[in-house]
mmCIF file of C-alpha atoms in Angstrom:
data_model
loop_
_atom_site.group_PDB
_atom_site.id
_atom_site.type_symbol
_atom_site.label_atom_id
_atom_site.label_comp_id
_atom_site.label_asym_id
_atom_site.label_seq_id
_atom_site.Cartn_x
_atom_site.Cartn_y
_atom_site.Cartn_z
ATOM 1 C CA MET A 1 149.924 89.371 115.954
ATOM 2 C CA THR A 2 150.519 92.291 113.655
ATOM 3 C CA ILE A 3 148.810 93.205 110.444
ATOM 4 C CA ASN A 4 151.065 93.518 107.386
ATOM 5 C CA GLY A 5 150.752 96.725 105.255
ATOM 6 C CA GLY A 6 148.742 95.114 102.466
ATOM 7 C CA ALA A 7 146.052 93.970 104.755
ATOM 8 C CA TRP A 8 145.950 97.253 106.530
ATOM 9 C CA SER A 9 145.417 99.031 103.347
ATOM 10 C CA VAL A 10 142.592 96.658 102.310
ATOM 11 C CA ALA A 11 140.854 97.133 105.572
ATOM 12 C CA ARG A 12 141.125 100.949 105.303
ATOM 13 C CA GLY A 13 139.764 100.759 101.797
ATOM 14 C CA CYS A 14 136.668 98.816 102.892
ATOM 15 C CA LEU A 15 136.128 101.182 105.626
ATOM 16 C CA LEU A 16 136.360 104.134 103.448
ATOM 17 C CA CYS A 17 134.052 102.385 101.012
ATOM 18 C CA LEU A 18 131.443 101.767 103.843
ATOM 19 C CA ALA A 19 131.660 105.398 105.043
ATOM 20 C CA LEU A 20 131.195 106.731 101.370
ATOM 21 C CA MET A 21 128.057 104.590 101.030
ATOM 22 C CA LEU A 22 126.579 105.585 104.471
ATOM 23 C CA VAL A 23 127.073 109.265 103.689
ATOM 24 C CA GLY A 24 125.694 108.929 100.057
ATOM 25 C CA GLY A 25 122.770 106.959 101.338
ATOM 26 C CA GLY A 26 122.270 110.014 104.066
ATOM 27 C CA ALA A 27 122.669 112.325 101.200
ATOM 28 C CA VAL A 28 119.924 110.775 99.146
ATOM 29 C CA ARG A 29 117.407 110.627 102.146
ATOM 30 C CA VAL A 30 118.134 114.245 102.750
ATOM 31 C CA HIS A 31 117.210 115.121 99.060
ATOM 32 C CA GLN A 32 114.095 113.103 99.223
ATOM 33 C CA GLU A 33 112.939 114.798 102.454
ATOM 34 C CA VAL A 34 113.728 118.083 101.078
ATOM 35 C CA GLY A 35 111.858 117.366 97.822
ATOM 36 C CA ALA A 36 108.769 116.047 99.993
ATOM 37 C CA GLY A 37 108.933 119.030 102.121
ATOM 38 C CA ALA A 38 108.342 121.255 99.186
ATOM 39 C CA SER A 39 104.989 119.392 98.568
ATOM 40 C CA VAL A 40 103.778 119.552 102.106
ATOM 41 C CA GLU A 41 101.375 122.375 102.688
ATOM 42 C CA ASN A 42 102.113 122.849 106.319
ATOM 43 C CA LEU A 43 105.589 122.445 107.434
ATOM 44 C CA ARG A 44 104.622 122.240 111.017
ATOM 45 C CA ASP A 45 102.875 119.060 110.282
ATOM 46 C CA GLY A 46 105.914 117.622 108.477
ATOM 47 C CA PHE A 47 107.992 118.259 111.479
ATOM 48 C CA ARG A 48 105.547 116.867 113.826
ATOM 49 C CA ASN A 49 105.393 113.727 111.777
ATOM 50 C CA ALA A 50 108.100 111.004 113.082
ATOM 51 C CA ASN A 51 108.498 109.587 109.786
ATOM 52 C CA GLY A 52 109.420 112.649 107.988
ATOM 53 C CA PHE A 53 108.133 115.049 105.354
ATOM 54 C CA GLY A 54 107.646 112.088 102.950
ATOM 55 C CA ALA A 55 105.124 110.532 105.180
ATOM 56 C CA GLN A 56 103.269 113.538 105.516
ATOM 57 C CA ALA A 57 103.141 114.237 101.729
ATOM 58 C CA ASP A 58 101.736 110.750 101.559
ATOM 59 C CA ILE A 59 99.030 111.652 104.359
ATOM 60 C CA THR A 60 98.241 114.813 102.509
ATOM 61 C CA SER A 61 97.872 112.907 99.272
ATOM 62 C CA LEU A 62 95.632 110.246 100.771
ATOM 63 C CA ARG A 63 93.522 112.945 102.514
ATOM 64 C CA GLY A 64 92.974 114.593 99.065
ATOM 65 C CA THR A 65 92.080 111.084 97.424
ATOM 66 C CA MET A 66 89.597 110.469 100.342
ATOM 67 C CA LEU A 67 87.897 113.903 99.808
ATOM 68 C CA SER A 68 87.555 113.052 96.169
ATOM 69 C CA GLY A 69 85.306 110.106 97.056
ATOM 70 C CA ASP A 70 86.801 107.663 94.482
ATOM 71 C CA ARG A 71 86.736 104.484 96.122
ATOM 72 C CA ALA A 72 88.995 102.818 93.679
ATOM 73 C CA ARG A 73 91.745 105.561 93.990
ATOM 74 C CA ILE A 74 91.429 105.160 97.707
ATOM 75 C CA VAL A 75 91.862 101.462 97.874
ATOM 76 C CA GLU A 76 94.853 101.720 95.502
ATOM 77 C CA GLN A 77 96.391 104.499 97.403
ATOM 78 C CA VAL A 78 96.132 102.819 100.765
ATOM 79 C CA SER A 79 97.298 99.589 99.394
ATOM 80 C CA ALA A 80 100.354 101.218 97.968
ATOM 81 C CA GLN A 81 101.271 103.177 101.180
ATOM 82 C CA MET A 82 100.848 99.976 103.181
ATOM 83 C CA LYS A 83 103.576 98.335 101.322
ATOM 84 C CA GLY A 84 105.922 100.867 102.656
ATOM 85 C CA ALA A 85 104.409 100.931 105.942
ATOM 86 C CA PRO A 86 102.599 97.836 106.828
ATOM 87 C CA PHE A 87 102.212 98.666 110.609
ATOM 88 C CA ASP A 88 100.967 102.077 110.091
ATOM 89 C CA PRO A 89 97.977 102.063 112.407
ATOM 90 C CA VAL A 90 95.954 104.653 110.398
ATOM 91 C CA LEU A 91 96.429 102.808 107.291
ATOM 92 C CA MET A 92 95.519 99.427 108.791
ATOM 93 C CA ALA A 93 92.300 100.964 110.088
ATOM 94 C CA LEU A 94 91.619 102.604 106.735
ATOM 95 C CA ASP A 95 92.195 99.279 104.936
ATOM 96 C CA ALA A 96 90.139 97.428 107.410
ATOM 97 C CA ARG A 97 87.125 99.893 106.769
ATOM 98 C CA ILE A 98 87.359 100.023 102.995
ATOM 99 C CA GLY A 99 88.928 96.523 102.063
ATOM 100 C CA ALA A 100 87.488 93.966 104.404
ATOM 101 C CA LYS A 101 85.334 91.338 102.861
ATOM 102 C CA ASP A 102 83.827 90.095 106.136
ATOM 103 C CA LEU A 103 83.138 91.703 109.574
ATOM 104 C CA ARG A 104 85.566 89.421 111.453
ATOM 105 C CA ALA A 105 88.427 90.353 109.295
ATOM 106 C CA MET A 106 87.381 94.078 109.568
ATOM 107 C CA ALA A 107 87.145 93.830 113.506
ATOM 108 C CA THR A 108 90.458 92.009 113.925
ATOM 109 C CA GLN A 109 92.206 94.619 111.653
ATOM 110 C CA LEU A 110 90.732 97.380 113.579
ATOM 111 C CA ASP A 111 91.725 95.954 116.885
ATOM 112 C CA ARG A 112 95.229 95.604 115.700
ATOM 113 C CA ALA A 113 95.335 99.154 114.752
ATOM 114 C CA TYR A 114 93.749 100.176 118.126
ATOM 115 C CA GLN A 115 96.206 97.991 119.800
ATOM 116 C CA ILE A 116 99.105 99.815 118.141
ATOM 117 C CA ALA A 117 97.945 103.282 118.624
ATOM 118 C CA PRO A 118 95.110 103.443 121.206
ATOM 119 C CA GLN A 119 95.632 107.364 121.518
ATOM 120 C CA ASN A 120 95.488 108.060 117.789
ATOM 121 C CA GLN A 121 92.187 110.059 117.109
ATOM 122 C CA MET A 122 91.972 108.640 113.429
ATOM 123 C CA VAL A 123 92.217 105.094 114.576
ATOM 124 C CA ARG A 124 89.581 105.646 117.294
ATOM 125 C CA ALA A 125 87.165 107.364 114.899
ATOM 126 C CA LEU A 126 87.432 104.484 112.373
ATOM 127 C CA ARG A 127 86.960 101.812 115.083
ATOM 128 C CA ASP A 128 84.134 103.737 116.635
ATOM 129 C CA GLY A 129 82.388 104.435 113.488
ATOM 130 C CA ALA A 130 82.708 100.576 112.493
ATOM 131 C CA LEU A 131 81.188 99.675 115.843
ATOM 132 C CA HIS A 132 78.450 102.308 115.606
ATOM 133 C CA GLN A 133 77.478 100.973 111.983
ATOM 134 C CA LEU A 134 77.326 97.460 113.298
ATOM 135 C CA GLU A 135 75.320 98.303 116.210
ATOM 136 C CA ASN A 136 72.717 100.341 114.309
ATOM 137 C CA SER A 137 72.471 98.439 111.092
ATOM 138 C CA PRO A 138 69.511 96.285 110.829
ATOM 139 C CA PRO A 139 70.308 92.536 110.895
ATOM 140 C CA ARG A 140 70.301 90.725 107.449
ATOM 141 C CA GLN A 141 67.532 88.212 107.095
ATOM 142 C CA ALA A 142 68.167 84.878 105.308
ATOM 143 C CA ARG A 143 65.884 84.502 102.526
ATOM 144 C CA TRP A 144 63.471 81.559 102.881
ATOM 145 C CA ALA A 145 64.051 78.773 100.561
ATOM 146 C CA LYS A 146 61.347 77.922 97.994
#
């Protein structure tokens, strides 16, 4: 079976378009990483982060927001970052601590984050802090009916 000249030209054209799209996508990604690398304070942290400089810039931004103490901005930033990285264990643990409405949901989400990254110090600290808080907080008493 042979391919005629017209079909061969179309196949080469499609392969060339695919190659150009891949190279263009890679160039855009490199440009984004270079831009994010300029905003990272410590380049070593950016190189250590397996997700790149963009992820490290997000972490740095989130750390600054957390230090500000503005709960609404923290919740907003964590939920925005979770859209891009829904299985990031640190974001899962932060979301559990600041956004959970009941204890069961918080414990479940903290356990999931711990299962993903049991060696992560931030996940451990958030989980242990929640456990300490639950163990040391006084039980809530139901009010007596009149």
